[in-house]
Structures are given as C-alpha cells and as structure tokens.
Short mmCIF file of C-alpha atoms and ligand atoms in Angstrom, two decimals:
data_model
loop_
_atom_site.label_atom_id
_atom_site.label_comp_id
_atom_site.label_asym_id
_atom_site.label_seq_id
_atom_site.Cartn_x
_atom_site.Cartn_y
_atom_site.Cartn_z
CA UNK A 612 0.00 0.00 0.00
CA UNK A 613 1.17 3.60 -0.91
CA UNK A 614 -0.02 6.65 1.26
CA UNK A 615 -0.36 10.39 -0.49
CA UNK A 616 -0.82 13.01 0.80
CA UNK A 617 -2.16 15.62 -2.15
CA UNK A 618 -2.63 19.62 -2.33
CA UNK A 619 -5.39 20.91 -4.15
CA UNK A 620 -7.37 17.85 -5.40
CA UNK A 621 -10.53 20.38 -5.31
CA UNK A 622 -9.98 20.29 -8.75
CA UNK A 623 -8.04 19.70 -12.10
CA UNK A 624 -5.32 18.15 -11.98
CA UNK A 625 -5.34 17.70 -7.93
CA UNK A 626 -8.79 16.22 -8.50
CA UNK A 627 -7.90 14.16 -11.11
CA UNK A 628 -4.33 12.75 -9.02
CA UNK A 629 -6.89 11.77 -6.47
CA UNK A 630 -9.39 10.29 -8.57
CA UNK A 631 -6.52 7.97 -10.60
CA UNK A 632 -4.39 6.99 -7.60
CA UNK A 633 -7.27 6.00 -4.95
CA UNK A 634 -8.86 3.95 -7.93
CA UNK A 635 -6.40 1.49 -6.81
CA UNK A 636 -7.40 0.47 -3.28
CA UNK A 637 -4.17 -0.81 -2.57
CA UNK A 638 -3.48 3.07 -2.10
CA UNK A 639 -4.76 6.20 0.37
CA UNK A 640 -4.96 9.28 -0.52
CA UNK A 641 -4.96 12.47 1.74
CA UNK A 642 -6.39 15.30 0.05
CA UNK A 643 -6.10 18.69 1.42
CA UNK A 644 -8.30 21.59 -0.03
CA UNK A 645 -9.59 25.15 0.96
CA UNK A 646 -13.01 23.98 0.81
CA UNK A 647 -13.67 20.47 2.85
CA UNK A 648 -17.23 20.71 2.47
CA UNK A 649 -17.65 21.65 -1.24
CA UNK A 650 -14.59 18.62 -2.39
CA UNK A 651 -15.81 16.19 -0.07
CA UNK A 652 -19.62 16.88 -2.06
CA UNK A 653 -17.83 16.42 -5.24
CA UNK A 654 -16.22 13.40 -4.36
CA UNK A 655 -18.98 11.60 -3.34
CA UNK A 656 -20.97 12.81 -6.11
CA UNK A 657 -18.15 11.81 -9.07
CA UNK A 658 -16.47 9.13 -7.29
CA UNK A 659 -18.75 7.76 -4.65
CA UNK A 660 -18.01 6.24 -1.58
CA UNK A 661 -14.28 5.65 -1.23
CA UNK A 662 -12.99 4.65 2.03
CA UNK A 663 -8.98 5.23 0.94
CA UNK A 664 -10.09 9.03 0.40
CA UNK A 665 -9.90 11.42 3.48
CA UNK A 666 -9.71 15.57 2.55
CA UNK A 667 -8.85 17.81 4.66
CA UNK A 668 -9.07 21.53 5.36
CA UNK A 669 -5.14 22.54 4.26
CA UNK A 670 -4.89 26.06 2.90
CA UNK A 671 -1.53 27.58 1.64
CA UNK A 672 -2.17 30.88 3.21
CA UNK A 673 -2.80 29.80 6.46
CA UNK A 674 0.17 27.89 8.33
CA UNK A 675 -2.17 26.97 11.46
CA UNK A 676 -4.61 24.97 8.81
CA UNK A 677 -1.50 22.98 7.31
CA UNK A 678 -0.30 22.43 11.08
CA UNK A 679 -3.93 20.86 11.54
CA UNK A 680 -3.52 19.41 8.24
CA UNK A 681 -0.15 17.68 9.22
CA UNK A 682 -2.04 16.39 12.77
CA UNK A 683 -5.33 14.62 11.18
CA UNK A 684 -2.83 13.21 8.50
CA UNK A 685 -0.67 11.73 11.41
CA UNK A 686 -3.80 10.29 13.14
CA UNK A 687 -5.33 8.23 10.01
CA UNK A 688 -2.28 6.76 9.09
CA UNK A 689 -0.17 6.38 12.38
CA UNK A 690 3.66 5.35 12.62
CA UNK A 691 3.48 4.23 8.80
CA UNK A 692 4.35 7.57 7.81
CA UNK A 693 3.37 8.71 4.37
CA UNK A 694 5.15 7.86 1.31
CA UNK A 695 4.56 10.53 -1.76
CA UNK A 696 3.97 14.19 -0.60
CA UNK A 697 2.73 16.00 -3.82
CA UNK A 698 3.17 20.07 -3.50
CA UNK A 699 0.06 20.86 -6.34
CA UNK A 700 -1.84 23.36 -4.89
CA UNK A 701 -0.85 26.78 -6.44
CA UNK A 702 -2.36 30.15 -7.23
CA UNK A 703 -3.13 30.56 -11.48
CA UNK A 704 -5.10 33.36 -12.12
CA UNK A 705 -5.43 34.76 -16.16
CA UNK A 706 -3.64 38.03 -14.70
CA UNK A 707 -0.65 36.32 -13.94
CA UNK A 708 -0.58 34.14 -17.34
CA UNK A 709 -1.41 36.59 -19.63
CA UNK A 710 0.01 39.81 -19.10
CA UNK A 711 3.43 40.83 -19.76
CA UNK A 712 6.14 42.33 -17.43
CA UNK A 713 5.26 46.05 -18.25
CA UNK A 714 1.77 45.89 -17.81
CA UNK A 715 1.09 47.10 -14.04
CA UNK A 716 4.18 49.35 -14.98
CA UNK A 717 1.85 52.42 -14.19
CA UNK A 718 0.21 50.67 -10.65
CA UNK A 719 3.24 49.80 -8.62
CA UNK A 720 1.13 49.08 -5.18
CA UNK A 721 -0.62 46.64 -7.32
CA UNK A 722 2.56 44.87 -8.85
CA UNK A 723 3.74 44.62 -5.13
CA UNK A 724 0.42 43.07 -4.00
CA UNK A 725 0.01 40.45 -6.64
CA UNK A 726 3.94 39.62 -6.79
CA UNK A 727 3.30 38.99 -2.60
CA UNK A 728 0.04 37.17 -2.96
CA UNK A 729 1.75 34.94 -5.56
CA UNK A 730 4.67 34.35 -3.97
CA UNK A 731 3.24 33.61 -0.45
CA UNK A 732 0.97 31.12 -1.81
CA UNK A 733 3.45 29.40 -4.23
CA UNK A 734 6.94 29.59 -2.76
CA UNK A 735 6.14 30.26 1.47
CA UNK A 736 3.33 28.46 1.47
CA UNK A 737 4.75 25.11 0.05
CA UNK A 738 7.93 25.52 2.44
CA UNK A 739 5.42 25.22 5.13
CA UNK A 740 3.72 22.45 3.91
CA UNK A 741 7.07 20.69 3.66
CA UNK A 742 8.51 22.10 7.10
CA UNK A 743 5.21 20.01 8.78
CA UNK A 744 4.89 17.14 6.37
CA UNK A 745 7.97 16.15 6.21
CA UNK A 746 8.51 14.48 9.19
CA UNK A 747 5.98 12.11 8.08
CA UNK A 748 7.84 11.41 4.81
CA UNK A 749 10.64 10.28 6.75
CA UNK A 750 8.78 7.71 8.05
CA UNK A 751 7.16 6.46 5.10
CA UNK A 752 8.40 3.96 2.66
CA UNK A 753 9.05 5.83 -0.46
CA UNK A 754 9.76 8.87 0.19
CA UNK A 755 9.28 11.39 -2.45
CA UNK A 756 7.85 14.68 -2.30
CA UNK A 757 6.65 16.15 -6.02
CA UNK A 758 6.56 19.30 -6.62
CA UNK A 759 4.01 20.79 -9.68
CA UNK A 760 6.13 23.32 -11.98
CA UNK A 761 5.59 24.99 -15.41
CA UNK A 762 7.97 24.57 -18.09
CA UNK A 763 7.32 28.32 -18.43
CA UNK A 764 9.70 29.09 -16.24
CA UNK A 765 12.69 27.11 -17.58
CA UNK A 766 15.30 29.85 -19.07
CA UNK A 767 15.98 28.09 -22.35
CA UNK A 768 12.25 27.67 -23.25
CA UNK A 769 11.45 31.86 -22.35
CA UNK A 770 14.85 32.76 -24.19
CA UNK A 771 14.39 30.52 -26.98
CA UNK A 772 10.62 30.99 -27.58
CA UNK A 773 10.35 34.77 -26.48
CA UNK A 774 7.97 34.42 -24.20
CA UNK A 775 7.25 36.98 -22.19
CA UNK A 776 3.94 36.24 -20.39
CA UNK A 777 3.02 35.01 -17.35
CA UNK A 778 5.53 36.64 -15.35
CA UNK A 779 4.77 36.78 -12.02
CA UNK A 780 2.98 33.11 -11.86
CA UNK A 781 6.77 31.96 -13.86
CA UNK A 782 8.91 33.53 -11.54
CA UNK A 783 7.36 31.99 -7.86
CA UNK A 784 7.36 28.69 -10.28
CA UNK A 785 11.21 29.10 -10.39
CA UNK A 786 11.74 30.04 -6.77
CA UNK A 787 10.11 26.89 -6.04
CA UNK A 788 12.34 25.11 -7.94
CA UNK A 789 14.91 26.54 -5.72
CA UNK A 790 13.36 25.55 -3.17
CA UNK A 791 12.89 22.18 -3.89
CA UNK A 792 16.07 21.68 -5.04
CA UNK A 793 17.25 23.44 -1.36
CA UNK A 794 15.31 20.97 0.68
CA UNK A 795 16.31 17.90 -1.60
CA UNK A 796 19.92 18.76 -1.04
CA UNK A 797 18.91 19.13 3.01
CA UNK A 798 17.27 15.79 2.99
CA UNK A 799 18.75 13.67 0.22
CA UNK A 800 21.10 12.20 2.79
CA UNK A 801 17.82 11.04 4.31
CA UNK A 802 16.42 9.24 1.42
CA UNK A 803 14.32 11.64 0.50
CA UNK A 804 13.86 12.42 -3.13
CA UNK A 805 12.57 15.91 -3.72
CA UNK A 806 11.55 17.07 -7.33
CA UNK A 807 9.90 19.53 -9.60
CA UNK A 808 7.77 18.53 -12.43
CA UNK A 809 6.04 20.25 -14.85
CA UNK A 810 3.21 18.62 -15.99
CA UNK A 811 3.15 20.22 -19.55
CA UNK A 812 0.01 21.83 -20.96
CA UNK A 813 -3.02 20.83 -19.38
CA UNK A 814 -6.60 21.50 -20.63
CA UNK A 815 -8.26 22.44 -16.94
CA UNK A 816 -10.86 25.19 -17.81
CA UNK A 817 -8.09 28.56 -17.46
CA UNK A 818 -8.93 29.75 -20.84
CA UNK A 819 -12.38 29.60 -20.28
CA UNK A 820 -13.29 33.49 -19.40
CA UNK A 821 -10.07 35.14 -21.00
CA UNK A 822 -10.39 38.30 -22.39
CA UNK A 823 -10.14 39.19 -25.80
CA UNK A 824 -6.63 40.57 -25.37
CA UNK A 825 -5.69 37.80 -23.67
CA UNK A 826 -6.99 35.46 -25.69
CA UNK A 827 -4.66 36.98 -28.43
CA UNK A 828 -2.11 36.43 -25.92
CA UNK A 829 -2.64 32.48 -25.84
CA UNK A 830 -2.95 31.94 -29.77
CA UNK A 831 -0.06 33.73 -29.89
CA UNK A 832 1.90 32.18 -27.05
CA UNK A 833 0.60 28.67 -28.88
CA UNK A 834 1.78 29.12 -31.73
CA UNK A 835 5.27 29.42 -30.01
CA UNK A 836 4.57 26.34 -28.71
CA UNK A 837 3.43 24.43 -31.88
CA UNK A 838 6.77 26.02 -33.39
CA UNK A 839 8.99 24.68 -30.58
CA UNK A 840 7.22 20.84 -30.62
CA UNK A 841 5.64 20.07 -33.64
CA UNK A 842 3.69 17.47 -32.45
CA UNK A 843 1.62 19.44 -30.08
CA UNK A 844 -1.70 19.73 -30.85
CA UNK A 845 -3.37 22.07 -27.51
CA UNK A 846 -3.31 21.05 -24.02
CA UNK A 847 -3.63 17.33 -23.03
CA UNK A 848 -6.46 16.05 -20.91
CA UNK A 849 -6.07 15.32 -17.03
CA UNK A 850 -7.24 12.22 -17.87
CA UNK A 851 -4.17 11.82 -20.13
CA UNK A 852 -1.84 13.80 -18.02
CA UNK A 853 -1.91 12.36 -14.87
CA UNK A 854 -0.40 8.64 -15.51
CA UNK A 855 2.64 10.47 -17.35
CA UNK A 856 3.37 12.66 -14.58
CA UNK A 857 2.94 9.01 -12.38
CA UNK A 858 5.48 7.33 -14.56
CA UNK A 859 8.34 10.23 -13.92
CA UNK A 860 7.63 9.86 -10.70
CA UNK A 861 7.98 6.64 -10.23
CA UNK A 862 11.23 6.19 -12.39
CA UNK A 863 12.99 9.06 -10.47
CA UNK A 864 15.42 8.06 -8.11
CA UNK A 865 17.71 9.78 -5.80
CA UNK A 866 20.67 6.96 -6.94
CA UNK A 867 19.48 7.78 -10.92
CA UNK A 868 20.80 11.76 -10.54
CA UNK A 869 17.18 13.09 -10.19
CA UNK A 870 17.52 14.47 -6.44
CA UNK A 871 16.26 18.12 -6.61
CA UNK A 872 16.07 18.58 -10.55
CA UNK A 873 12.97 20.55 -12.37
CA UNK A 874 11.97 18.06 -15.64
CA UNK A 875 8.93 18.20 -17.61
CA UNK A 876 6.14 15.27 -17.51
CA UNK A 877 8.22 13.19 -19.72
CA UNK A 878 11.27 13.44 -17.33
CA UNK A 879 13.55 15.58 -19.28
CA UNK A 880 13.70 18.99 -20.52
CA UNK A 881 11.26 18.32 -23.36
CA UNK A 882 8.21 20.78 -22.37
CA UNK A 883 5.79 19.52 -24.48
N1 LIG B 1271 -2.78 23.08 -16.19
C1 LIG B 1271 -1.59 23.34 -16.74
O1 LIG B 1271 -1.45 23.41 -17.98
C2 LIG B 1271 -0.38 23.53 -15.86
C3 LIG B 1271 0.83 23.83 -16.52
C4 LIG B 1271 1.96 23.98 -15.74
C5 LIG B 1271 1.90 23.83 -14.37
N2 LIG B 1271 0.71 23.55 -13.76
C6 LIG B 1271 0.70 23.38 -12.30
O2 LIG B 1271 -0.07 22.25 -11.94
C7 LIG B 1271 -0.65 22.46 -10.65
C8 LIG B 1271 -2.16 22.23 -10.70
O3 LIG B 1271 -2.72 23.26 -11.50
P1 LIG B 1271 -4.10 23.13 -12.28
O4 LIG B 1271 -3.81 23.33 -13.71
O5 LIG B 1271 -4.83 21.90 -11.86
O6 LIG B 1271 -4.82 24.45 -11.74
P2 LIG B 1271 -6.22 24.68 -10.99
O7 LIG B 1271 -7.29 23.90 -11.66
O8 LIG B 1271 -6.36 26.16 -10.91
O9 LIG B 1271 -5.99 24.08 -9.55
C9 LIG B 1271 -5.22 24.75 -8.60
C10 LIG B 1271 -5.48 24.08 -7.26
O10 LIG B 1271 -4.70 24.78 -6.26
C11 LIG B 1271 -5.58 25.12 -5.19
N3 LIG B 1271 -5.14 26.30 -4.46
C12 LIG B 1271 -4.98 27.57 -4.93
N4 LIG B 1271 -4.57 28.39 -3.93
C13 LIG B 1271 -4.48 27.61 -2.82
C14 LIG B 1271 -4.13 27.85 -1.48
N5 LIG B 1271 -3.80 29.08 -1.04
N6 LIG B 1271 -4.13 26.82 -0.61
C15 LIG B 1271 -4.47 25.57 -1.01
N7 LIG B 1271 -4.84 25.27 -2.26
C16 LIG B 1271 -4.84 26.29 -3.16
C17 LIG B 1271 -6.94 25.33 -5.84
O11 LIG B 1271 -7.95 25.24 -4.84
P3 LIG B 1271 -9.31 26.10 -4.87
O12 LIG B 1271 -10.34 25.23 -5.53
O13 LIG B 1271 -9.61 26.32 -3.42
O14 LIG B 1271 -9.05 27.36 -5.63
C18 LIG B 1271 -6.93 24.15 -6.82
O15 LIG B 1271 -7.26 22.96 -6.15
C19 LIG B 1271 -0.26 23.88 -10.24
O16 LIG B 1271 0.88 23.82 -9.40
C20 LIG B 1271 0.07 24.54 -11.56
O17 LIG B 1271 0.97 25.62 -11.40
C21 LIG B 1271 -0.44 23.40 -14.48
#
C-alpha cells in the first residue's frame, strides 16, 4: 500500500491525481483543499463512496490549517508515515498568465500586491507544507515529495521561444524550484527524493473566461509552442496527463541523478 498526501485535489489536476491513484485500493490518498465541504460533495458525487479518500481543510495561506492538516494526517495513518507528498496546490489566475512584465508598470502598489500574494501562496506556502509534512515522509516507505512546476519558467524555453507572459505566476514557479532543489539537497542524505515537475500543458478550464486581449495572448503564445514541438496539438487532458506525470515519478530516483532537478512530464527537458 502507498499513502499520499495531495494539495489541491478540489480540482483539475489535484482532483484528477486523487481520482486515478485512490482507484487502486491498494493506495490512500490524503487530500487537502480550501473547501472540505464543497470537495468532499464532489467526491462523493463523481467518485462515490471511497474509504482510501480522506480531505482535509489545508490552505496555503494559512500555516495553522496545514499544522492541523499535518495532525489529522498523522492520526489516520499512524507510525506508517506517508510515502509521496505532492506540493500541487498553487495560485493561477489569467492576470498572472497573460500579461506581460510592463503591464502594471503604471500601478506599482498593485505589482507589489500580486507579486506577494503569488509568492506567499506558491513559494512560502509550500515551504510550510514541507517544514510540517515532512517528518511524516521520513517515516514512510518511499519517500518522495513532487513538486508541480511549469515549463514556463525554464530559461531556455522563455529565451528561446520569447515568451514573455506570465511573469509573475513563472517567476514563484522558479523560486520553487529553488526551493525544492534546497530541501532535496537538506534531505537527500535522508532518502528523500525531492523534485519539480512540470506537468506540460493541461486543458483544466483557465482559458475559459479570458479576455479578448488575452486570448490573443494564448494563440499567440501557442503558436510558439506548436513552433517549438511540432507534435503538439493544444493542451492534453487530465485524464491523459496524470499517468505520465505518475510514470516520472515513479522512475525518479535519488541513486538515478534526479535528487532536486525541475523536468517536464516526460522526465527531461522536453516541455511539451
Ligand atoms: N494546467 C496546466 O497546464 C499547468 C501547466 C503547468 C503547471 N501547472 C501546475 O499544476 C498544478 C495544478 O494546477 P491546475 O492546472 O490543476 O490548476 P487549478 O485547476 O487552478 O488548480 C489549482 C489548485 O490549487 C488550489 N489552491 C490555490 N490556492 C491555494 C491555497 N492558497 N491553498 C491551497 N490550495 C490552493 C486550488 O484550490 P481552490 O479550488 O480552493 O481554488 C486548486 O485545487 C499547479 O501547481 C500549476 O501551477 C499546471
């Protein structure tokens, strides 16, 4: 049996980890959300009664919810520990994927508040979730904690493509990949294999109410995209996402060089 522990399975590809990995009942899955109430609704409703599925309250902004996160978690599954910690919970909003570095140029609070709420939620708030989850890695049997990336923030794809969106939502994406690299080099010696992945582009509703600027923006930035891979046709499905993202995950080792490295779904630096 495998134990996860999951952030933000209220939906897309959180929802969709959860919904793949406890259809195996060999596995358990601990799901932590902003809203209990309104995931454990959906659950029931789309994947009826699972007994391997407990969510719980576990909201980035607020440390004293993750401590009473990392508590319940402790109490379902005891000294067994857990084995995979998976870091996807993160603020995307349209603003921060669409606009481009000058654009708040003329509203500097507002720069400084979304760059804070951004980087709070994405970068702080993970280190907390690893600083009380961790403990409980160490006593499980895997040990890996995943971290969910974006490609856009790899320096060879912006330079090479031009792209010059999503600023804000890129940068917090790379100072998590400093982070997880930081804690993978503090607890490699440990066993514990940290990485980043990006789980390449995703179809999970963001487009849905985009602007017409912005949706400019996007045909734009995909044609970048088509021009870079060829082969890529628009975002994948979850459905189709999720058991890639698995597969890296399962093939990276601490003893095969991937300790604290950033690759894409298919466990290199191929984005798409
Ligand atoms: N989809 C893609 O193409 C793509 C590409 C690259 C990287 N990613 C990464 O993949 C991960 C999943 O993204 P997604 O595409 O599934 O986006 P999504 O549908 O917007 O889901 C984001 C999840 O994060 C949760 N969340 C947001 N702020 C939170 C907070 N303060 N505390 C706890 N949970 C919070 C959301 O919960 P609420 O329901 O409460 O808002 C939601 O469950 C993210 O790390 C994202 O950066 C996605």
């Amino acid at each position: 049996m495998s134990i996860y522990v999951i952030t933000g399975v209220s939906k897309g590809i959180g929802f969709e980890f959860l919904k793949q990995i406890s259809q195996e009942p060999k596995n358990l899955v601990v799901g932590l959300v902003r809203d209990k109430a309104a995931t454990e609704k959906k659950v029931a409703a789309e994947l009826g009664d699972r007994s391997n599925v407990h969510i719980l309250h576990g909201d980035l902004d607020d440390y004293a919810s993750l401590k009473q996160a990392a508590a319940d978690t402790a109490a379902i599954v005891g000294e067994r520990g857990i084995d995979y910690l998976v870091a996807n919970a993160a603020l995307v909003s349209t603003f921060y994927h669409f606009d481009y570095p000058g654009v708040l140029g003329d509203k500097p609070e507002e720069l400084e508040e979304a760059a804070a709420k951004i980087f709070r939620t994405n970068v702080v708030g993970n280190m907390h979730l690893f600083n009380l989850f961790v403990p409980l890695v160490l006593k499980g049997t895997v040990k890996k904690v995943i971290a969910l990336s974006s490609g856009n923030c790899d320096l060879d794809l912006i330079n090479e493509l031009e792209i010059e969106t999503a600023v804000l939502y890129s940068a917090s994406k790379a100072a998590m990949n400093v982070v997880v690299a930081k804690y993978g080099a503090r607890y490699k010696r440990l066993g514990v294999l940290f990485l980043s992945i990006s789980p390449g582009a995703v179809e999970v509703g963001h487009y849905a109410e985009t602007t017409p600027e912005q949706t400019q923006s996007l045909v734009g930035f995909m044609g970048k995209l088509s021009a870079y891979a060829p082969h890529f046709k628009g975002p994948s499905s979850v459905e189709e996402a999720i058991p890639l993202i698995r597969s890296t995950w399962e093939k990276a080792s601490i003893e095969s060089g991937f300790g604290g490295a950033f690759v894409s779904q298919h466990g290199n630096k191929q984005w798409l």
